CSV table of C-alpha atoms and ligand atoms in Angstrom, one decimal:
chain,number,residue,atom,x,y,z
A,192,MET,CA,-55.5,10.4,33.1
A,193,MET,CA,-53.3,10.0,36.3
A,194,LYS,CA,-54.2,12.1,39.1
A,195,LYS,CA,-52.5,13.4,41.7
A,196,THR,CA,-51.9,10.6,44.4
A,197,TYR,CA,-51.0,12.6,47.3
A,198,GLY,CA,-52.4,11.6,50.6
A,199,ILE,CA,-52.6,7.9,48.7
A,200,LEU,CA,-51.0,7.0,52.2
A,201,PRO,CA,-53.5,7.9,54.7
A,202,ARG,CA,-56.3,6.0,52.0
A,203,LEU,CA,-53.9,3.3,52.7
A,204,PHE,CA,-54.2,3.0,56.5
A,205,GLN,CA,-58.4,3.2,56.3
A,206,ARG,CA,-58.5,0.6,54.0
A,207,LYS,CA,-56.2,-1.8,55.8
A,208,GLN,CA,-54.6,-1.3,59.0
A,209,TYR,CA,-50.7,-1.8,58.4
A,210,SER,CA,-51.9,-3.0,54.6
A,211,PHE,CA,-48.3,-1.2,53.9
A,212,ILE,CA,-46.6,-4.1,55.2
A,213,LEU,CA,-47.1,-7.4,53.3
A,214,ILE,CA,-44.8,-10.4,53.4
A,215,ALA,CA,-41.3,-11.1,54.3
A,216,THR,CA,-40.0,-12.3,50.6
A,217,PHE,CA,-37.2,-14.4,51.8
A,218,MET,CA,-36.0,-15.1,48.3
A,219,LEU,CA,-39.1,-17.6,47.8
A,220,GLY,CA,-40.6,-18.2,44.9
A,221,VAL,CA,-37.7,-16.8,42.8
A,222,GLN,CA,-38.8,-15.7,39.0
A,223,PHE,CA,-36.6,-17.1,36.8
A,224,ILE,CA,-37.3,-14.3,33.8
A,225,TRP,CA,-34.6,-11.4,33.8
A,226,ALA,CA,-35.0,-8.4,31.4
A,227,GLN,CA,-32.0,-6.5,32.3
A,228,ASN,CA,-27.9,-6.9,32.3
A,229,PRO,CA,-26.9,-9.2,32.8
A,230,LEU,CA,-29.1,-11.5,30.9
A,231,VAL,CA,-29.0,-14.8,32.7
A,232,ARG,CA,-28.5,-14.5,36.6
A,233,ASP,CA,-28.3,-18.6,37.9
A,234,GLN,CA,-25.6,-19.4,36.2
A,235,TYR,CA,-21.6,-17.8,34.2
A,236,THR,CA,-22.5,-17.1,31.0
A,237,ALA,CA,-19.8,-15.3,28.4
A,238,ASP,CA,-19.2,-15.2,24.4
A,239,PRO,CA,-22.8,-14.9,23.6
A,240,THR,CA,-23.7,-15.6,20.1
A,241,ALA,CA,-27.4,-14.9,19.1
A,242,ARG,CA,-29.0,-15.6,16.0
A,243,VAL,CA,-32.8,-15.4,15.1
A,244,PHE,CA,-34.5,-18.3,14.5
A,245,ASN,CA,-38.1,-19.4,13.7
A,246,ASP,CA,-39.1,-15.2,14.7
A,247,LYS,CA,-37.2,-16.1,18.2
A,248,ILE,CA,-33.7,-14.9,19.6
A,249,TYR,CA,-31.4,-17.8,21.0
A,250,VAL,CA,-28.6,-16.9,22.3
A,251,TYR,CA,-25.3,-19.6,22.3
A,252,PRO,CA,-23.2,-18.9,25.2
A,253,SER,CA,-20.1,-20.8,26.7
A,254,HIS,CA,-20.7,-21.6,29.9
A,255,ASP,CA,-18.2,-20.8,32.5
A,256,ILE,CA,-18.1,-22.5,36.1
A,257,MET,CA,-15.2,-22.6,38.6
A,258,CYS,CA,-12.5,-24.7,38.1
A,259,THR,CA,-11.0,-26.9,41.3
A,260,GLU,CA,-7.9,-28.7,41.5
A,261,GLU,CA,-10.0,-32.0,40.0
A,262,LYS,CA,-11.9,-29.9,37.1
A,263,GLY,CA,-9.5,-28.0,34.8
A,264,ARG,CA,-7.3,-25.6,35.8
A,265,PRO,CA,-7.8,-23.6,38.9
A,266,GLY,CA,-7.8,-19.8,37.7
A,267,TRP,CA,-8.4,-20.4,34.5
A,268,PHE,CA,-11.4,-20.8,31.5
A,269,CYS,CA,-13.4,-23.5,32.9
A,270,MET,CA,-15.9,-24.9,30.2
A,271,GLU,CA,-17.5,-28.6,30.1
A,272,ASP,CA,-20.6,-27.8,28.3
A,273,TYR,CA,-23.3,-25.9,26.6
A,274,HIS,CA,-26.8,-24.4,27.5
A,275,VAL,CA,-28.8,-22.3,24.8
A,276,PHE,CA,-31.2,-19.5,26.1
A,277,SER,CA,-34.2,-17.9,23.5
A,278,SER,CA,-36.8,-15.4,24.0
A,279,GLU,CA,-39.4,-13.6,21.8
A,280,ASN,CA,-39.5,-10.4,23.8
A,281,LEU,CA,-35.7,-9.7,25.0
A,282,THR,CA,-37.2,-9.5,28.4
A,283,GLU,CA,-38.6,-12.9,29.5
A,284,TRP,CA,-35.5,-15.6,28.7
A,285,LYS,CA,-35.8,-19.6,28.8
A,286,ASP,CA,-32.9,-21.6,29.6
A,287,HIS,CA,-33.3,-24.9,27.2
A,288,GLY,CA,-30.6,-26.9,29.2
A,289,GLU,CA,-27.5,-28.6,28.3
A,290,ILE,CA,-27.0,-28.8,24.4
A,291,LEU,CA,-23.6,-30.7,24.5
A,292,ASN,CA,-21.6,-31.3,27.2
A,293,GLN,CA,-17.5,-32.2,26.3
A,294,LYS,CA,-18.0,-35.9,27.5
A,295,ASP,CA,-20.5,-36.2,24.2
A,296,VAL,CA,-17.5,-35.0,21.6
A,297,PHE,CA,-15.8,-38.2,20.8
A,298,TRP,CA,-12.7,-36.6,19.6
A,299,ALA,CA,-12.7,-33.8,22.6
A,300,ASP,CA,-10.5,-33.9,25.5
A,301,ASP,CA,-12.9,-34.7,28.1
A,302,GLU,CA,-10.7,-33.6,31.0
A,303,GLY,CA,-10.4,-30.4,28.2
A,304,TYR,CA,-12.7,-28.0,30.3
A,305,SER,CA,-12.4,-25.8,27.1
A,306,MET,CA,-15.7,-25.7,25.7
A,307,TRP,CA,-15.0,-22.2,24.3
A,308,ALA,CA,-17.1,-19.4,21.9
A,309,PRO,CA,-19.7,-20.9,20.1
A,310,ASP,CA,-21.9,-20.1,17.2
A,311,CYS,CA,-25.1,-21.8,15.3
A,312,VAL,CA,-26.2,-21.0,11.8
A,313,GLU,CA,-29.1,-22.7,9.7
A,314,LYS,CA,-29.4,-24.2,6.4
A,315,ASP,CA,-31.6,-25.7,4.8
A,316,GLY,CA,-33.5,-26.9,7.7
A,317,LYS,CA,-30.7,-28.5,9.8
A,318,TYR,CA,-28.7,-26.2,12.7
A,319,TYR,CA,-25.2,-26.3,12.6
A,320,PHE,CA,-23.9,-26.0,16.3
A,321,TYR,CA,-20.1,-24.9,16.0
A,322,PHE,CA,-17.8,-25.5,19.0
A,323,PRO,CA,-13.7,-25.0,19.5
A,324,THR,CA,-12.6,-27.5,22.3
A,325,LYS,CA,-9.4,-29.4,22.8
A,326,PRO,CA,-9.2,-32.6,20.8
A,327,LYS,CA,-8.0,-35.8,23.1
A,328,ASP,CA,-4.5,-36.0,20.6
A,329,THR,CA,-2.9,-33.0,20.1
A,330,GLU,CA,-2.4,-30.0,21.5
A,331,GLY,CA,-4.2,-26.3,21.0
A,332,PHE,CA,-7.3,-26.2,19.7
A,333,THR,CA,-9.3,-27.2,17.0
A,334,ILE,CA,-13.1,-26.8,16.0
A,335,GLY,CA,-15.8,-29.5,16.2
A,336,VAL,CA,-19.8,-29.4,14.4
A,337,ALA,CA,-22.8,-30.9,15.9
A,338,VAL,CA,-25.6,-31.5,14.1
A,339,GLY,CA,-29.7,-31.3,14.9
A,340,ASP,CA,-33.3,-30.6,13.8
A,341,ASN,CA,-34.0,-27.9,16.1
A,342,PRO,CA,-32.7,-24.8,17.1
A,343,GLU,CA,-32.8,-26.1,21.1
A,344,GLY,CA,-31.2,-29.1,19.8
A,345,PRO,CA,-30.6,-32.2,20.6
A,346,PHE,CA,-27.5,-31.5,18.7
A,347,THR,CA,-24.9,-34.4,17.5
A,348,PRO,CA,-21.4,-34.2,17.2
A,349,GLN,CA,-19.6,-35.2,14.3
A,350,GLU,CA,-16.8,-38.1,14.4
A,351,LYS,CA,-14.1,-35.9,13.8
A,352,PRO,CA,-13.4,-32.1,14.0
A,353,ILE,CA,-13.2,-29.8,10.7
A,354,ALA,CA,-10.4,-31.0,8.8
A,355,ASN,CA,-7.6,-28.1,8.2
A,356,VAL,CA,-8.5,-25.8,11.0
A,357,ASN,CA,-6.6,-25.0,14.2
A,358,GLY,CA,-8.1,-22.0,16.5
A,359,ILE,CA,-11.0,-21.1,18.5
A,360,ASP,CA,-14.1,-18.8,18.2
A,361,PRO,CA,-16.2,-19.7,15.6
A,362,ASN,CA,-18.2,-18.4,13.9
A,363,VAL,CA,-20.4,-18.9,10.2
A,364,PHE,CA,-21.5,-16.2,8.1
A,365,ILE,CA,-23.8,-17.4,5.0
A,366,ASP,CA,-24.2,-14.6,2.2
A,367,SER,CA,-27.1,-14.0,0.4
A,368,ASP,CA,-26.2,-16.2,-2.5
A,369,GLY,CA,-25.7,-19.1,0.1
A,370,GLN,CA,-22.1,-19.5,0.1
A,371,ALA,CA,-21.0,-20.2,3.8
A,372,TYR,CA,-18.1,-18.8,5.3
A,373,LEU,CA,-16.0,-20.0,8.4
A,374,TYR,CA,-13.9,-17.9,10.7
A,375,TRP,CA,-11.8,-18.3,13.8
A,376,SER,CA,-9.2,-16.7,15.5
A,377,GLY,CA,-5.5,-18.1,16.4
A,378,ARG,CA,-2.9,-15.7,16.8
A,379,ASP,CA,-5.2,-13.7,13.5
A,380,ILE,CA,-8.2,-13.9,12.2
A,381,TRP,CA,-8.7,-16.8,9.9
A,382,VAL,CA,-11.4,-17.3,7.1
A,383,ALA,CA,-12.5,-19.8,4.4
A,384,LYS,CA,-15.4,-21.2,2.8
A,385,LEU,CA,-17.4,-24.1,3.8
A,386,LYS,CA,-18.7,-26.9,1.4
A,387,PRO,CA,-22.2,-26.9,1.4
A,388,ASN,CA,-22.7,-30.0,4.0
A,389,MET,CA,-21.2,-27.6,6.4
A,390,LEU,CA,-19.1,-29.9,7.4
A,391,GLU,CA,-15.7,-28.9,5.7
A,392,LEU,CA,-13.6,-26.8,4.0
A,393,ALA,CA,-14.2,-25.9,0.7
A,394,SER,CA,-11.1,-23.5,0.6
A,395,GLU,CA,-7.4,-22.6,2.2
A,396,PRO,CA,-7.5,-21.0,5.0
A,397,GLN,CA,-6.8,-17.3,4.5
A,398,ILE,CA,-5.1,-15.0,7.3
A,399,ILE,CA,-7.6,-11.9,7.1
A,400,ALA,CA,-4.9,-9.0,6.1
A,401,ASN,CA,-5.1,-5.2,7.4
A,402,LEU,CA,-6.2,-6.0,10.9
A,403,PRO,CA,-3.8,-4.7,14.0
A,404,GLN,CA,-1.0,-6.4,14.3
A,405,GLU,CA,0.1,-5.1,17.5
A,406,GLY,CA,-2.1,-6.5,20.9
A,407,HIS,CA,-4.3,-9.4,20.8
A,408,LYS,CA,-7.8,-10.1,18.7
A,409,GLU,CA,-9.9,-12.9,18.4
A,410,GLY,CA,-14.0,-13.8,18.6
A,411,PRO,CA,-14.9,-12.5,15.1
A,412,PHE,CA,-18.4,-11.8,14.0
A,413,VAL,CA,-19.0,-10.9,10.7
A,414,PHE,CA,-22.3,-10.1,9.1
A,415,GLU,CA,-23.5,-7.7,6.3
A,416,ARG,CA,-26.1,-4.7,6.5
A,417,ASN,CA,-27.0,-2.8,2.9
A,418,GLY,CA,-24.1,-4.7,1.2
A,419,ILE,CA,-21.4,-3.7,3.5
A,420,TYR,CA,-19.9,-6.6,5.3
A,421,TYR,CA,-18.6,-5.9,8.8
A,422,LEU,CA,-15.9,-7.8,10.0
A,423,THR,CA,-16.1,-7.4,13.6
A,424,TYR,CA,-13.8,-8.4,16.5
A,425,PRO,CA,-12.4,-8.4,20.7
A,426,HIS,CA,-9.0,-6.1,20.5
A,427,VAL,CA,-6.6,-5.8,23.2
A,428,GLU,CA,-5.3,-1.9,22.3
A,429,ASN,CA,-4.9,-0.6,25.3
A,430,LYS,CA,-5.1,-2.9,28.4
A,431,THR,CA,-8.0,-5.8,27.8
A,432,GLU,CA,-10.2,-6.1,24.9
A,433,ARG,CA,-12.3,-3.9,23.8
A,434,LEU,CA,-14.6,-4.4,20.3
A,435,GLU,CA,-13.7,-2.9,17.2
A,436,TYR,CA,-14.4,-3.2,13.5
A,437,ALA,CA,-13.7,-3.3,9.7
A,438,MET,CA,-15.3,-2.7,6.8
A,439,GLY,CA,-15.5,-4.3,3.2
A,440,ASP,CA,-16.7,-5.4,0.2
A,441,SER,CA,-17.0,-9.1,0.3
A,442,PRO,CA,-17.2,-11.8,2.9
A,443,MET,CA,-13.1,-12.0,3.0
A,444,GLY,CA,-11.9,-8.7,2.8
A,445,PRO,CA,-10.4,-6.6,1.9
A,446,PHE,CA,-11.7,-4.8,5.1
A,447,LYS,CA,-10.2,-1.6,6.3
A,448,VAL,CA,-10.3,-1.1,10.0
A,449,THR,CA,-13.1,1.7,11.2
A,450,GLY,CA,-13.5,2.1,14.6
A,451,VAL,CA,-14.7,0.6,18.1
A,452,ILE,CA,-18.2,-0.7,19.2
A,453,MET,CA,-17.5,-0.9,22.8
A,454,ASP,CA,-14.7,0.9,24.7
A,455,GLU,CA,-13.0,-1.6,27.2
A,456,SER,CA,-15.3,-2.9,30.2
A,457,PRO,CA,-15.6,-0.4,33.1
A,458,THR,CA,-15.6,-3.5,35.5
A,459,GLY,CA,-12.0,-4.9,34.2
A,460,CYS,CA,-12.8,-7.9,32.4
A,461,TRP,CA,-10.3,-8.7,30.4
A,462,THR,CA,-12.2,-10.8,28.0
A,463,ASN,CA,-15.3,-9.0,26.1
A,464,HIS,CA,-17.0,-11.4,23.0
A,465,HIS,CA,-19.6,-10.3,21.3
A,466,SER,CA,-22.6,-10.6,18.2
A,467,ILE,CA,-24.7,-8.1,16.9
A,468,LEU,CA,-27.9,-9.2,14.8
A,469,ASP,CA,-31.1,-7.4,13.6
A,470,TYR,CA,-34.5,-8.6,15.4
A,471,LYS,CA,-37.3,-6.7,14.3
A,472,ASP,CA,-36.3,-4.0,13.1
A,473,GLN,CA,-33.8,-2.7,15.8
A,474,TRP,CA,-30.2,-3.9,15.8
A,475,TYR,CA,-28.7,-5.4,19.3
A,476,LEU,CA,-25.0,-6.3,20.3
A,477,PHE,CA,-25.2,-9.1,22.4
A,478,TYR,CA,-21.5,-9.0,24.6
A,479,HIS,CA,-20.1,-10.5,28.3
A,480,HIS,CA,-18.9,-8.5,31.1
A,481,ASN,CA,-18.3,-9.8,34.7
A,482,ASP,CA,-21.1,-8.9,36.7
A,483,LEU,CA,-22.0,-11.6,39.3
A,484,SER,CA,-18.0,-12.5,39.2
A,485,PRO,CA,-16.5,-8.9,40.0
A,486,ASP,CA,-13.4,-10.3,41.6
A,487,PHE,CA,-12.6,-13.2,39.2
A,488,ASP,CA,-12.8,-12.4,35.5
A,489,LYS,CA,-13.0,-16.1,34.0
A,490,ASN,CA,-16.5,-16.2,35.6
A,491,ARG,CA,-18.2,-14.0,33.0
A,492,SER,CA,-22.1,-12.8,32.0
A,493,ILE,CA,-23.5,-12.0,29.2
A,494,ARG,CA,-25.7,-8.5,28.2
A,495,ALA,CA,-27.4,-6.7,25.5
A,496,ASP,CA,-27.5,-3.5,24.2
A,497,SER,CA,-28.8,-1.7,21.8
A,498,LEU,CA,-26.6,-0.5,18.7
A,499,SER,CA,-27.6,1.7,16.0
A,500,PHE,CA,-25.8,2.6,12.6
A,501,ASN,CA,-24.6,6.3,11.3
A,502,ALA,CA,-25.8,7.2,7.7
A,503,ASP,CA,-22.4,6.1,6.0
A,504,GLY,CA,-23.1,2.5,7.7
A,505,THR,CA,-20.2,3.5,10.5
A,506,ILE,CA,-21.3,2.1,13.6
A,507,LYS,CA,-22.1,3.8,16.7
A,508,LYS,CA,-20.3,3.6,19.8
A,509,VAL,CA,-22.3,1.2,22.4
A,510,ILE,CA,-22.4,2.5,26.0
A,511,PRO,CA,-23.1,-0.3,28.1
A,512,THR,CA,-25.8,0.1,30.4
A,513,LEU,CA,-27.6,-2.3,33.2
A,514,ARG,CA,-30.8,-1.5,32.0
A,515,GLY,CA,-30.4,-3.2,28.8
A,516,ILE,CA,-32.8,-3.9,26.2
A,517,GLY,CA,-36.9,-4.7,25.7
A,518,ILE,CA,-40.0,-3.6,27.2
A,519,ASN,CA,-40.9,-4.9,30.9
A,520,LYS,CA,-44.3,-5.8,31.7
A,521,ALA,CA,-45.8,-3.5,34.8
A,522,SER,CA,-46.6,-6.6,36.4
A,523,GLY,CA,-43.0,-8.6,36.4
A,524,LYS,CA,-40.3,-7.7,39.6
A,525,LEU,CA,-38.5,-4.7,37.7
A,526,GLN,CA,-35.3,-4.8,39.2
A,527,ILE,CA,-35.0,-1.3,39.8
A,528,ASP,CA,-30.9,-1.5,40.6
A,529,ARG,CA,-30.3,-2.3,37.2
A,530,TYR,CA,-31.1,1.3,36.3
A,531,SER,CA,-31.7,3.5,33.1
A,532,ALA,CA,-30.2,6.9,35.3
A,533,LYS,CA,-29.4,6.9,38.8
A,534,SER,CA,-28.5,10.2,40.7
A,535,ALA,CA,-25.0,10.5,41.8
A,536,ASN,CA,-25.0,9.1,45.3
A,537,ALA,CA,-27.6,6.0,45.1
A,538,VAL,CA,-24.7,2.9,45.3
A,539,LEU,CA,-25.7,-0.7,43.7
A,540,HIS,CA,-24.6,-3.8,46.5
A,541,PHE,CA,-25.4,-7.2,46.0
A,542,ASN,CA,-28.3,-8.9,48.2
A,543,ASN,CA,-26.0,-11.2,49.0
A,544,SER,CA,-22.3,-11.3,48.7
A,545,GLN,CA,-21.2,-14.9,49.5
A,546,ASN,CA,-24.2,-15.7,46.8
A,547,THR,CA,-23.9,-13.1,43.8
A,548,PHE,CA,-26.8,-15.5,41.7
A,549,GLU,CA,-29.4,-13.5,44.6
A,550,GLY,CA,-29.2,-10.1,42.6
A,551,TRP,CA,-28.9,-6.6,43.7
A,552,ASN,CA,-30.1,-3.6,45.2
A,553,ILE,CA,-29.9,0.2,45.2
A,554,ALA,CA,-29.3,2.3,48.2
A,555,LEU,CA,-30.6,5.6,48.3
A,556,ASN,CA,-30.1,8.8,50.7
A,557,GLN,CA,-32.3,11.4,51.1
A,558,ASN,CA,-32.9,13.2,47.4
A,559,ASP,CA,-31.7,10.3,45.6
A,560,TRP,CA,-33.3,8.5,42.8
A,561,VAL,CA,-33.4,5.8,40.4
A,562,GLN,CA,-35.0,5.6,36.7
A,563,TYR,CA,-35.9,3.1,35.1
A,564,ASN,CA,-37.4,3.2,31.2
A,565,ALA,CA,-39.8,1.3,29.3
A,566,VAL,CA,-42.3,0.0,31.5
A,567,ASP,CA,-45.4,-1.2,29.8
A,568,PHE,CA,-48.6,-0.8,31.5
A,569,ASP,CA,-51.0,-2.7,29.3
A,570,LYS,CA,-54.0,-2.3,31.4
A,571,THR,CA,-55.3,-0.5,34.8
A,572,TYR,CA,-53.5,-1.8,37.9
A,573,ALA,CA,-54.3,-1.5,41.6
A,574,SER,CA,-51.8,-1.2,43.9
A,575,LEU,CA,-47.4,-1.2,43.8
A,576,ALA,CA,-45.1,-3.4,45.4
A,577,MET,CA,-41.9,-2.9,46.4
A,578,ARG,CA,-38.9,-4.7,48.1
A,579,VAL,CA,-37.5,-2.0,50.5
A,580,ASN,CA,-35.3,-2.1,53.7
A,581,ALA,CA,-35.1,1.2,55.4
A,582,THR,CA,-32.4,2.1,58.1
A,583,GLU,CA,-34.5,5.0,59.3
A,584,LYS,CA,-37.7,6.1,58.7
A,585,SER,CA,-38.0,6.7,54.8
A,586,GLN,CA,-40.5,8.4,52.8
A,587,LEU,CA,-40.3,7.0,48.6
A,588,GLN,CA,-41.5,8.9,45.4
A,589,ILE,CA,-42.6,7.1,42.4
A,590,VAL,CA,-42.8,9.4,40.1
A,591,ASP,CA,-43.3,8.6,36.0
A,592,THR,CA,-41.4,11.0,34.3
A,593,THR,CA,-43.1,10.9,30.9
A,594,LYS,CA,-46.2,13.4,32.2
A,595,ASN,CA,-44.2,13.9,35.5
A,596,THR,CA,-47.0,13.1,37.6
A,597,ILE,CA,-46.4,11.4,40.8
A,598,LEU,CA,-47.9,7.8,40.7
A,599,ALA,CA,-47.3,7.1,44.8
A,600,GLU,CA,-46.2,7.8,48.0
A,601,ILE,CA,-44.5,5.3,50.6
A,602,GLU,CA,-43.5,5.4,54.0
A,603,ILE,CA,-41.0,2.9,55.5
A,604,PRO,CA,-40.8,2.5,59.4
A,605,GLY,CA,-36.8,1.9,60.0
A,606,ASN,CA,-35.2,-0.8,60.8
A,607,THR,CA,-37.4,-4.0,60.1
A,608,GLY,CA,-35.4,-5.1,57.6
A,609,TRP,CA,-36.3,-6.3,53.6
A,610,LEU,CA,-39.7,-6.5,53.6
A,611,GLU,CA,-42.3,-6.2,50.7
A,612,TYR,CA,-44.2,-3.1,50.9
A,613,GLU,CA,-47.5,-1.9,49.0
A,614,ALA,CA,-49.5,1.5,48.2
A,615,ALA,CA,-52.8,2.1,46.1
A,616,LEU,CA,-52.1,3.9,42.3
A,617,PRO,CA,-54.5,6.1,40.8
A,618,GLN,CA,-55.9,5.2,37.7
A,619,ILE,CA,-52.9,4.9,35.2
A,620,GLU,CA,-54.0,5.2,31.2
A,621,PRO,CA,-52.2,2.3,29.6
A,622,ALA,CA,-48.4,3.1,27.5
A,623,VAL,CA,-45.3,2.7,28.2
A,624,TYR,CA,-43.7,4.6,30.9
A,625,ASN,CA,-40.3,5.6,32.5
A,626,LEU,CA,-40.3,5.3,36.4
A,627,LYS,CA,-38.4,6.8,38.9
A,628,VAL,CA,-38.0,6.4,42.4
A,629,VAL,CA,-37.3,9.2,44.5
A,630,LEU,CA,-36.0,9.2,48.4
A,631,LYS,CA,-37.7,12.1,49.8
A,632,ALA,CA,-36.8,11.7,53.3
A,633,GLY,CA,-34.7,9.1,55.3
A,634,GLU,CA,-32.4,6.1,53.9
A,635,ALA,CA,-33.7,3.1,52.3
A,636,SER,CA,-32.2,0.3,49.7
A,637,ILE,CA,-35.0,-1.0,46.9
A,638,ASP,CA,-34.5,-4.4,45.7
A,639,TRP,CA,-37.2,-4.4,43.2
A,640,ILE,CA,-41.0,-3.1,42.2
A,641,ARG,CA,-43.8,-4.6,40.6
A,642,PHE,CA,-47.4,-3.5,40.0
A,643,LYS,CA,-50.6,-5.4,40.1
A,644,SER,CA,-54.2,-5.7,39.2
B,777,LIG,O1,-14.4,-17.9,26.2
B,777,LIG,C1,-13.1,-18.2,26.3
B,777,LIG,C2,-12.3,-17.4,25.1
B,777,LIG,O2,-12.6,-15.9,25.6
B,777,LIG,C3,-13.3,-17.2,24.1
B,777,LIG,O3,-13.0,-18.1,23.3
B,777,LIG,C4,-12.5,-15.9,23.8
B,777,LIG,O4,-13.0,-15.2,22.9
B,777,LIG,C5,-12.5,-15.3,24.8
B,777,LIG,O5,-14.1,-14.7,25.2
């Protein structure tokens, strides 16, 4: 049972003098564990293809970097390599490092910086990593394959790209009868069967019919659910790409354009690129915006949100969130600025606008609040800690909205800069809770909150 905890502040004062002020954090000991959107915060990532291998999710994104006069074409996309990320619990993502670099691809232009949206599939214990890039001897893009024994690589590129394919954004779908199909884009969306070796086409490329003719489209991603084949793709209906889908009875179509999965990005990012998968009986949409680079949309960041279907198999529109997916451990740093909901006047700021990889905080005025859902209290926690910067003497209340109980109240002295504060907790019954932080008085910004045993 949770106890009412009014009066926790005086108890803190009795226990330890000034125990509420702990350590100035100075951004030391940063944990490279991210649970919310964007999923990766120490580098730019885009075009995420998520796959389930060996009960884990592996995400194969593009790796955006900044072009310079010496590297690529300034103001445009710049990508020289790929990393892969994995997670079992959707909240802790491991970067397995570089899995392929343009300089390792014999046929690729090693000044191309065009290692665009990839895919990876498993067949008979081998992992096939498909990637588009510029070849050294011809114009345009083509698609290569690199093969590995593990989902995290290493991957060895084939000596030549796939013959008879010109385009970008490879996607491979393996049907239940074992037949694999390669989809890609190049003005239209194309499909061809793959041979059992997964390295060569088994049929002539054909354009998928009945898709929108006006407005750029690219990034095909095909999946099957309950006998329905879904062809999903970004398409510019208005100003920037939105995610749309078409439904059909077979992997090669015909498909019928059915609806929109995600509207144009509210951040103005011109591209979006996605994948859809079922993991432990929940469907997820992986996609990208440009959270870490609001002024330049060629440095993007991957995200994920839950996706669901209507009874007739149509897809419910996904509204992008900052909270993202997964249940967070109460003991980890909960980046509360990646909120589930907030009051209208609560405002997000970068911790350091010169280095956006340092993340965000949320600024609250009196009566503002920020809510963060799905926090797993797996055991009893004795105290909570939060990183706060108050410009005036402030009072914060931490509430469990599931049972509407006040867990703690913290008083913060004004003008101390960013500091870590701590408050004792009542006995909290282990369960998953939704938390809300309310600023009862003053003016304060919050970076994160965590619970300690
Ligand atoms: O990342 C480069 C290109 O931008 C991708 O290949 C497209 O799908 C778009 O996201």
